[in-house]
Coordinates of C-alpha atoms in Angstrom, one line a residue:
X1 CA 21.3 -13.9 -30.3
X2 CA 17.7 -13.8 -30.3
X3 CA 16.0 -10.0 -29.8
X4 CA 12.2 -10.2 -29.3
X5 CA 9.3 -8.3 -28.1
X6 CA 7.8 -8.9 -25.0
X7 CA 4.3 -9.4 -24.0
X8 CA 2.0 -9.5 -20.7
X9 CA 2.8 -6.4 -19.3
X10 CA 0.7 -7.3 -16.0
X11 CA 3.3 -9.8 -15.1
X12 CA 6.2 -7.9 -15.9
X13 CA 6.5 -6.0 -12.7
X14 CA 10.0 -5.5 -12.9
X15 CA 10.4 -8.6 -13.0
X16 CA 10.1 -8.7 -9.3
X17 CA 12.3 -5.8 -8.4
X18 CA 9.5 -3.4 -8.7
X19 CA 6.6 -5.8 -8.5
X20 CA 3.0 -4.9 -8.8
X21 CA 4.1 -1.1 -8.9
X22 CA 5.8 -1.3 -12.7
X23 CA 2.1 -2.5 -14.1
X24 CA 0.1 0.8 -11.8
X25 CA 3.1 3.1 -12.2
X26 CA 1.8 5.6 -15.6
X27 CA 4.6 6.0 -17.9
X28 CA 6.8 9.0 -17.1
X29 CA 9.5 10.1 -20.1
X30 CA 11.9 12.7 -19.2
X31 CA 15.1 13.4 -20.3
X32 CA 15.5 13.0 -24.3
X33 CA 12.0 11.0 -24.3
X34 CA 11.0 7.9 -26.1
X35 CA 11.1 9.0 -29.3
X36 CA 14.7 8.6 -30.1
X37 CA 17.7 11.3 -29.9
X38 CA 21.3 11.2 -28.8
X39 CA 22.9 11.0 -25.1
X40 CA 22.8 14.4 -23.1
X41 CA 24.8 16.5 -25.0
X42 CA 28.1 17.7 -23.2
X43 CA 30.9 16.1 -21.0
X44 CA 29.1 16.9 -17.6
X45 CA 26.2 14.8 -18.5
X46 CA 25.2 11.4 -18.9
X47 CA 21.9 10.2 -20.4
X48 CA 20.5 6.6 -18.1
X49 CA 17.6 4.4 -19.9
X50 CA 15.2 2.7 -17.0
X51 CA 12.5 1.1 -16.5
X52 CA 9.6 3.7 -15.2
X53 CA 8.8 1.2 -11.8
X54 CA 12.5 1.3 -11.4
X55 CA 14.0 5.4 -11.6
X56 CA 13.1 6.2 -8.1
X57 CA 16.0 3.9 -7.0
X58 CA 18.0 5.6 -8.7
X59 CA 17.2 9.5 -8.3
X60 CA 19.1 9.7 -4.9
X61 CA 22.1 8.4 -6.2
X62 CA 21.9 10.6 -9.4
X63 CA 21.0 13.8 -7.1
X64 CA 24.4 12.9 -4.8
X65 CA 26.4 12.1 -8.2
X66 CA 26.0 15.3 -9.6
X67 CA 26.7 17.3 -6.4
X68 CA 30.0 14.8 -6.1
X69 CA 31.2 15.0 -9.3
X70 CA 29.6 17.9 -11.3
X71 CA 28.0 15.4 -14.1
X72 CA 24.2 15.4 -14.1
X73 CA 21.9 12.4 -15.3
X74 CA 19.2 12.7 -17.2
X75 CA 16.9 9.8 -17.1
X76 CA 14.8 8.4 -20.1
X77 CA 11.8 6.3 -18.2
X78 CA 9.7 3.7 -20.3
X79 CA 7.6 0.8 -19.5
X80 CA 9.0 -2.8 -19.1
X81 CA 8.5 -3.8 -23.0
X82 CA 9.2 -0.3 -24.2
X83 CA 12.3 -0.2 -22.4
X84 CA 13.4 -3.6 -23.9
X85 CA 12.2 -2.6 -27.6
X86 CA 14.2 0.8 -27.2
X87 CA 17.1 -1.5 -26.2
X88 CA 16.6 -3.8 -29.4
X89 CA 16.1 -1.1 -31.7
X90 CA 19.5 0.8 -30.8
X91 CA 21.7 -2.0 -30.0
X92 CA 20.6 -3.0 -33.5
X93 CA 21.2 0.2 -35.5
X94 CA 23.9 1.0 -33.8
X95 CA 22.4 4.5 -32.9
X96 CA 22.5 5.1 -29.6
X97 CA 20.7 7.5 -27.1
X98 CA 21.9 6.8 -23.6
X99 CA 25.2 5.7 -21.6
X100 CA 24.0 3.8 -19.3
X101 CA 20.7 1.4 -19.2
X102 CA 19.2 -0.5 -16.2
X103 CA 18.7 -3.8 -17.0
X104 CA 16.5 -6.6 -16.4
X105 CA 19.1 -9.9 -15.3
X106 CA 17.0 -11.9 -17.7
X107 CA 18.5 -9.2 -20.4
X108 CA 22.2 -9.6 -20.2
X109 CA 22.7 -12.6 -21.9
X110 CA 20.6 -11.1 -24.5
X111 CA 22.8 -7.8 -24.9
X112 CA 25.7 -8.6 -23.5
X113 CA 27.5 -8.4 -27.3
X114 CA 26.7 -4.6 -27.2
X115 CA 28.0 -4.0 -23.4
X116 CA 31.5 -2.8 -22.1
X117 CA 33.0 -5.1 -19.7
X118 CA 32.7 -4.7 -15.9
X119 CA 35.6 -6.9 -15.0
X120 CA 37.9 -4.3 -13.1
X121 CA 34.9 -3.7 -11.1
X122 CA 34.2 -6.9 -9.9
X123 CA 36.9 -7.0 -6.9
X124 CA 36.9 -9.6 -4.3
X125 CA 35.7 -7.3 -1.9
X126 CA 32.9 -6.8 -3.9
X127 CA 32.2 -9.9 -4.9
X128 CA 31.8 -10.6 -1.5
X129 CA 29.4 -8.2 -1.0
X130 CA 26.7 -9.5 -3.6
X131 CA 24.6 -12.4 -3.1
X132 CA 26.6 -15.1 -5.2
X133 CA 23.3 -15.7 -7.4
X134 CA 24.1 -12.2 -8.5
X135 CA 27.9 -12.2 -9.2
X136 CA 26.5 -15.5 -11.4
X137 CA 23.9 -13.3 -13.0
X138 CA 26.2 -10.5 -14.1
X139 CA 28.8 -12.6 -16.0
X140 CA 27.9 -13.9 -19.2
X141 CA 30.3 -15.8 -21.5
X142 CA 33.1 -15.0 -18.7
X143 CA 32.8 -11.3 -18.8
X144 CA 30.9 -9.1 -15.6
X145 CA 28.4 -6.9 -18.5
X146 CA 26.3 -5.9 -15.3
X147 CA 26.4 -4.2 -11.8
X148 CA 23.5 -4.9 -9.1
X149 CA 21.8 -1.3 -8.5
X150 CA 18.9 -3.5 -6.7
X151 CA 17.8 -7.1 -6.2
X152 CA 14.7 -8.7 -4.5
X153 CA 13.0 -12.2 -4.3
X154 CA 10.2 -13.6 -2.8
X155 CA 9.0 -13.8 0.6
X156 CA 6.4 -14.7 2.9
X157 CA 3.7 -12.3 3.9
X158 CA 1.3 -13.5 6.7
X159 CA -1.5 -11.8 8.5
X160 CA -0.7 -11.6 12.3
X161 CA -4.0 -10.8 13.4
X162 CA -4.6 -14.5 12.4
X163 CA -1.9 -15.9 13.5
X164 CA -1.8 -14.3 16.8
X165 CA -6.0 -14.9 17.8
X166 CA -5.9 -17.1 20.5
X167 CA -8.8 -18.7 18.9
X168 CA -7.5 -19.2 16.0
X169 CA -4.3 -20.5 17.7
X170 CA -6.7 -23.3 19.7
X171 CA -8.7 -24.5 17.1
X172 CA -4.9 -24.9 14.6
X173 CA -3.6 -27.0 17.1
X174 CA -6.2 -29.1 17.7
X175 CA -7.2 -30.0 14.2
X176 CA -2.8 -30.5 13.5
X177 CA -1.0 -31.4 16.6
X178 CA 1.2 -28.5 16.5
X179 CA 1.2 -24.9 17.4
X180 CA 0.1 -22.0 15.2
X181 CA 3.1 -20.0 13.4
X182 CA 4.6 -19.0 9.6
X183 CA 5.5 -21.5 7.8
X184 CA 8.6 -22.8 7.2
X185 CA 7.6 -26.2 4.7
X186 CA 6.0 -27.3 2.1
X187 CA 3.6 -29.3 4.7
X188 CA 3.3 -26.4 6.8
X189 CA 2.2 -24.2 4.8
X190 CA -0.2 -26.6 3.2
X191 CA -1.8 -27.1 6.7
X192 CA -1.9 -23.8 7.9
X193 CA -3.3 -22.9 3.9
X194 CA -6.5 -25.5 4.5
X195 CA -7.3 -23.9 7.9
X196 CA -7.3 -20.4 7.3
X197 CA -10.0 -21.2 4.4
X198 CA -12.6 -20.2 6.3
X199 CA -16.4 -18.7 5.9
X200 CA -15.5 -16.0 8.8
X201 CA -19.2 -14.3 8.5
X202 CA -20.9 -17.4 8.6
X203 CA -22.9 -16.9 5.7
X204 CA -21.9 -20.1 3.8
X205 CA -19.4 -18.9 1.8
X206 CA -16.1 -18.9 1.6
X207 CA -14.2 -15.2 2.5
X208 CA -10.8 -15.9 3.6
X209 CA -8.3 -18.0 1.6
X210 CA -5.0 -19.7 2.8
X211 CA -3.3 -18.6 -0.1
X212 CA -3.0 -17.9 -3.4
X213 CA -2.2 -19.9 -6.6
X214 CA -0.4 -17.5 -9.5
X215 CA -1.0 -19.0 -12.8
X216 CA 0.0 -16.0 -15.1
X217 CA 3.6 -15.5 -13.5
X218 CA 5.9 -17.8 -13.7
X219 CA 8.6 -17.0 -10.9
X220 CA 6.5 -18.3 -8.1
X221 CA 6.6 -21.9 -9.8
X222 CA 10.5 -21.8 -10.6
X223 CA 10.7 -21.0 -7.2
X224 CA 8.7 -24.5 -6.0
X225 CA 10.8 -25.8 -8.5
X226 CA 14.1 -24.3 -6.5
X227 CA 12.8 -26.1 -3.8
X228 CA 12.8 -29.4 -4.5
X229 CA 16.9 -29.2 -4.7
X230 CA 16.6 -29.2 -8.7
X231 CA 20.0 -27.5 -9.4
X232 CA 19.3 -26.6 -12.9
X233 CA 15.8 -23.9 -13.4
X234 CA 14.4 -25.4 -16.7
X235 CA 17.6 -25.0 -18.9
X236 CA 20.8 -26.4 -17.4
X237 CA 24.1 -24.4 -19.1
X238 CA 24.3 -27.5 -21.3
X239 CA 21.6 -27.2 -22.7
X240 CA 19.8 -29.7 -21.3
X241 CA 16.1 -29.7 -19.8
X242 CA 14.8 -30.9 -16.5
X243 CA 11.6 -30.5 -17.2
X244 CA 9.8 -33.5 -16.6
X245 CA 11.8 -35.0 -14.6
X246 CA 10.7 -35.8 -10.7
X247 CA 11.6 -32.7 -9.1
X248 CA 9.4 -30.8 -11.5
X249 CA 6.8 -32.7 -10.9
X250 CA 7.1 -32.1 -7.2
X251 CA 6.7 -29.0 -7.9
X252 CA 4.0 -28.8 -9.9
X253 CA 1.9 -31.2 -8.0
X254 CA 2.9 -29.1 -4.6
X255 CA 1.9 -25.7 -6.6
X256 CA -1.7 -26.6 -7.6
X257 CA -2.3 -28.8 -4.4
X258 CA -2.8 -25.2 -2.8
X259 CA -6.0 -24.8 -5.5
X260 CA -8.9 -25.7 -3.5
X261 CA -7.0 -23.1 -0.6
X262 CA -7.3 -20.2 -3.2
X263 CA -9.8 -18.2 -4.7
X264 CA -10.8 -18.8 -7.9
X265 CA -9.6 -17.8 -11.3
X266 CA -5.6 -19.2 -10.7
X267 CA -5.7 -18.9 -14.2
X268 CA -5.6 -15.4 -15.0
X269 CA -4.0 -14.0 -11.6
X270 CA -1.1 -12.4 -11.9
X271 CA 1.5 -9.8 -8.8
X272 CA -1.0 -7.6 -9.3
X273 CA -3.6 -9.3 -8.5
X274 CA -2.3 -11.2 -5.9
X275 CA -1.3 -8.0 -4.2
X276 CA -4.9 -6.4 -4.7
X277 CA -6.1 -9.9 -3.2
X278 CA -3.9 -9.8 0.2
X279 CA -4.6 -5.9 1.0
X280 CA -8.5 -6.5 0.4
X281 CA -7.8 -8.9 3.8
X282 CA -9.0 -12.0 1.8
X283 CA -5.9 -13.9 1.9
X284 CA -4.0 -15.6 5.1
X285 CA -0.7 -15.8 3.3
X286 CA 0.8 -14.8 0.5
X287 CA 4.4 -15.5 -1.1
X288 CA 5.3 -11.9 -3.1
X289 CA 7.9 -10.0 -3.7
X290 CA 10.0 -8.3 -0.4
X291 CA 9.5 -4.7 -1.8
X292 CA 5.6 -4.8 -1.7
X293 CA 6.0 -5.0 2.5
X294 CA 6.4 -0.8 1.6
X295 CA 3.7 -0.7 -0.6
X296 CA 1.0 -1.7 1.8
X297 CA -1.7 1.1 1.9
X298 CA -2.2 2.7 5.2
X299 CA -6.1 2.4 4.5
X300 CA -6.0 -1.3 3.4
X301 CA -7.5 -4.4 4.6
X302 CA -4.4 -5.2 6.8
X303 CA -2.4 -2.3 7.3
X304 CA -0.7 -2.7 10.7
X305 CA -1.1 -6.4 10.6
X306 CA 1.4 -7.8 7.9
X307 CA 4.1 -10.1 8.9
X308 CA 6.9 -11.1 6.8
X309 CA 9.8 -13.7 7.0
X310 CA 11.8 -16.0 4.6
X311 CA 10.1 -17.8 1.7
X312 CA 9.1 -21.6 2.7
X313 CA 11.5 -24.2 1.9
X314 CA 10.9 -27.5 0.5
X315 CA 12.7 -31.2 0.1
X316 CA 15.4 -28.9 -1.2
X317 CA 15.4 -26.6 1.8
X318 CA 14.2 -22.9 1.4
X319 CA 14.6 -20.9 -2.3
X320 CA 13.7 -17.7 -4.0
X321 CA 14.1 -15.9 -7.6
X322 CA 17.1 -13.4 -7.5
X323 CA 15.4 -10.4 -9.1
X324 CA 17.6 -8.3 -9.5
X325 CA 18.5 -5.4 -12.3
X326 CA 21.5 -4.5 -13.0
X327 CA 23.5 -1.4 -14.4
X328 CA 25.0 -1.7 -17.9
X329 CA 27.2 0.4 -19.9
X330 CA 26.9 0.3 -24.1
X331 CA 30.2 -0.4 -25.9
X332 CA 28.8 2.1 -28.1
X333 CA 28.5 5.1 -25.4
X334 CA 31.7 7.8 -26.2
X335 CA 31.0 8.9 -22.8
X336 CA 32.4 5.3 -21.1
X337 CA 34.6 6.9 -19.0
X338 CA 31.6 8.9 -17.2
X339 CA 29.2 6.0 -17.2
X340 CA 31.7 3.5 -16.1
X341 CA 32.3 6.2 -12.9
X342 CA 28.1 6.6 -12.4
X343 CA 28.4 2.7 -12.4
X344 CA 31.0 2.3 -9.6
X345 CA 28.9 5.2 -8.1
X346 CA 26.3 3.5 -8.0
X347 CA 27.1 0.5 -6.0
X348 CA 29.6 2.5 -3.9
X349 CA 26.8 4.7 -2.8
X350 CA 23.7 1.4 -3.0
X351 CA 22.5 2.5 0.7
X352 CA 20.9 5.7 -1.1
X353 CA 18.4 3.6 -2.8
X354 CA 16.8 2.4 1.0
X355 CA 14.6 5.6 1.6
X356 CA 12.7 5.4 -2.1
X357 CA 9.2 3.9 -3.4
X358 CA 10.9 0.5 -3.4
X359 CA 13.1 0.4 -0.4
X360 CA 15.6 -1.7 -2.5
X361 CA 19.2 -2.3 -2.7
X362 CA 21.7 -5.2 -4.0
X363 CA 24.6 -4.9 -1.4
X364 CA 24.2 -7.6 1.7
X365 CA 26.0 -5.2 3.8
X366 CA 23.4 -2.6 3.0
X367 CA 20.7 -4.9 3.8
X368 CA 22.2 -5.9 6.4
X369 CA 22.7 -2.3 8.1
X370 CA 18.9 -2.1 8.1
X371 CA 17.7 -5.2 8.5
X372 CA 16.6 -4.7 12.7
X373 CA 15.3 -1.5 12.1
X374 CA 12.1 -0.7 12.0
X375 CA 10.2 -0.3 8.7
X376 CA 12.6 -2.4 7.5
X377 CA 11.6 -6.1 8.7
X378 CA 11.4 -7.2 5.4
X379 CA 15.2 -6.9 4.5
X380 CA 16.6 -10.0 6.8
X381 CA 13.7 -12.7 5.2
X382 CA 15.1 -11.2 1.7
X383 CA 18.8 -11.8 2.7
X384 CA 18.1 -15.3 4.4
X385 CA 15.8 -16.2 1.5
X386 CA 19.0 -14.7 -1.3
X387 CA 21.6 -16.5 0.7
X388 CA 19.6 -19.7 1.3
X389 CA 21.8 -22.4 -0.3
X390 CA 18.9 -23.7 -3.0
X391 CA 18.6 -19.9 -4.2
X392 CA 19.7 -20.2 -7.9
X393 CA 19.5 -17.2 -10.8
X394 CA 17.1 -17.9 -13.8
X395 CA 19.1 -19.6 -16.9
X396 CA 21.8 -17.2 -18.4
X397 CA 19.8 -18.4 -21.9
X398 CA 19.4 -15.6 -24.4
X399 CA 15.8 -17.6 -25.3
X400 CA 14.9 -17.4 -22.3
X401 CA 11.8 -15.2 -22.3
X402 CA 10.8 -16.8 -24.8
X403 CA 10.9 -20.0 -23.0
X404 CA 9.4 -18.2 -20.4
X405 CA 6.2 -17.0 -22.8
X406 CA 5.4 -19.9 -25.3
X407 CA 6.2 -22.8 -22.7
X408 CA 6.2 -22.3 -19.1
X409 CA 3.4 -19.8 -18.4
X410 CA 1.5 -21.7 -21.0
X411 CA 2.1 -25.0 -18.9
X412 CA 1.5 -23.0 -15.5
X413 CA -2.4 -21.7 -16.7
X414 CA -2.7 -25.4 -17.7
X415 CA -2.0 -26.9 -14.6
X416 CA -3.9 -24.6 -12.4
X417 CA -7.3 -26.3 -14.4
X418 CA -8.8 -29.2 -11.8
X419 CA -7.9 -32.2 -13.7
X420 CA -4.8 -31.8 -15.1
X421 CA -1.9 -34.5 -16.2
X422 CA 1.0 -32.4 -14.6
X423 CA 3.1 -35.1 -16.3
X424 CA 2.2 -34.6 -19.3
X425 CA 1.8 -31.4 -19.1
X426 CA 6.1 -31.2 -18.1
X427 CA 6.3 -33.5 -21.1
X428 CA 4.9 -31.0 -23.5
X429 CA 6.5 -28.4 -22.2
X430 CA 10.1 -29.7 -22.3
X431 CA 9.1 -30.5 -26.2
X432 CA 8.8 -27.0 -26.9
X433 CA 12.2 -25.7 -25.0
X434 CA 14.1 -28.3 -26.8
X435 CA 12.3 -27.1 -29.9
X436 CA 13.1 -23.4 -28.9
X437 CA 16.9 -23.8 -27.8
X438 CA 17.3 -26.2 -31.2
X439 CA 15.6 -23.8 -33.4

């Protein structure tokens, strides 16, 4: 199995379950540090590696665990490629420092050698309770080497003092025939993308955008890609690669149609700076992460007037990116039998984790609970979005960041350039995964 460092720490972001806030979060170490060491020493303590974006979903759950059960957690906190280098490095040598790691989903397959099964865990009632591109997620090579401690995708953030001006709503309906609302297509949010690029100060020059066009993430495309009804994200379990074919190029074609909608430098932007870009009030929409609807800052552009409801939906009907992480426990650990209980803890206690940073959980009856509540009007667009029928997990492919690194992003930053062959750039792209899963 392939072990590699990762790159582009901007992007990172949890990997969408902590978005933006991994790359502005400064590291934090605590417990036995970075630099090495054993678990927590004793049999009422358990060490837990995590990413730094990431702890605060757990904290509550470690403060209950220890009043429950008498076993503290000490956390060990590092940034998204030092977490996955710390990972490598002891997995490798066999030395190991923690008992229980929080895990990226695009991890497992990577790891899941060095990881005790989960089976027992995985009850029907459970089962039941996790969105079904997460129970996929967690099994690798017919074992469960992961629990869900949180998950998140993709929504769609709108500004409603836009939408809601009267004027606004007017002028919409008479250039498009329809009235003025989110998006729920492809179309639609093309349409309503053109009109909101507007010069509002009537200088000449553009100031509001549509939307905006990510060309240094890649999520936001495999998304599209979801969309079209394409049942297989790149890498199908045989092996085989759809890029190319005509879905992807639906996709790509829809992506970078939304170009001259967007400000410039698609190229380079990444969550982060799509985030900065939508609080600064100078885009109409934005498709981002569900956890960011918390993040907004009270002095911002548009605090007070964010809307939020479930990602758009194309030929294929409506699609996200599980992102989800998930709770692992080493094969190596001598203290299984109290990271194994932290682990069931965990998702027995997963309604903990609503009142942190993140405001994130994995459970659909958690999500569920809160969902009409207010502060909380992000959590049904992230079920609906989860549950939609198109909504598929990212290939269970131990390569796959490095697909994701030396082919796809590559293709994205390509594509977003006016001009581009989208067809050929597929074509290229699916001759370097073929060249990656052969090699």
């Amino acid at each position: 199995m392939m072990l590699r460092t990762h790159r582009h720490l901007s992007r990172r972001v949890l990997v969408g379950a902590a978005g933006a806030l991994a790359a502005l979060t400064a590291v934090t170490l605590t417990g036995c540090g970075a630099g090495g060491g054993t678990s927590a020493s004793g049999d009422d303590s358990i060490t837990v590696l995590v990413e730094a974006g990431g702890h605060g979903e757990l904290q509550p759950i470690a403060d209950q665990f220890e009043k429950d059960t008498g076993t503290s957690v000490e956390f060990v906190e590092l940034p998204y490629d030092g977490l996955y280098n710390r990972l490598n490095s002891e997995f490798g040598s066999g030395s190991l420092s923690f008992d229980v790691a929080a895990l990226d989903a695009i991890w497992l397959p990577t790891f899941a050698e060095a990881l005790t099964p989960l089976d027992d865990m995985f009850t029907d009632d459970v089962k039941s309770d996790l969105f079904p591109s997460l129970v996929s997620e967690a099994q690798v090579d017919g074992s469960f080497v992961g629990m869900p401690a949180w998950t998140n995708s993709e929504i769609l953030y709108y500004r409603t003092d836009l939408f809601e001006d009267p004027t606004q709503q007017v002028s919409f309906k008479a250039q498009y025939g329809y009235d003025l609302a989110p998006p729920t297509t492809w179309e639609q949010y093309a349409d309503i993308a053109k009109f909101f690029t507007q010069d509002t100060n009537g200088d000449g020059q553009v100031d509001l955008y549509g939307t905006d066009v990510k060309g240094a993430v890649e999520t936001e495309w495999l998304a599209t890609l979801s969309q079209t009804g394409e049942t297989n994200m790149v890498v199908g379990d045989d092996g085989t690669v759809s890029l190319g074919d005509a879905d992807s190029l639906k996709a790509l074609d829809f992506y970078t149609s939304l170009l001259p909608y967007a400000p410039s430098g698609a190229a380079q932007l990444d969550w982060a700076g799509s985030q900065n870009l939508f609080n600064q009030g100078q885009l109409a929409m934005m498709r981002f992460w569900a956890h960011a609807y918390k993040q907004i800052p009270a002095d911002s552009a548009v605090s007070g007037n964010v809307g939020v409801t479930t990602m758009i939906g194309g030929p294929g009907g409506v699609a996200g990116v599980p992102g989800a992480w998930y709770l692992s426990v080493p094969s190596g650990t001598p203290k299984q039998e109290k990271a194994l209980e932290f682990v069931q803890y965990a998702y027995d206690h997963n309604d903990l984790s609503v009142d942190t940073d993140l405001g994130l959980a994995s459970r659909i009856s958690v999500l569920e609970k809160y969902e009409n509540e207010p502060g909380y009007e992000n959590y049904k667009p992230l079920v609906d979005t989860l549950n939609a029928e198109a909504t598929i997990p990212r290939p269970a492919n131990p390569k796959w960041q490095e697909i994701v690194d030396s082919a796809l992003i590559p293709m994205i930053q390509k594509a977003v350039v006016p001009g581009a062959d989208n067809q050929k750039l597929l074509d290229e792209a699916k001759a370097q995964v073929d060249d990656i899963i052969g090699g």
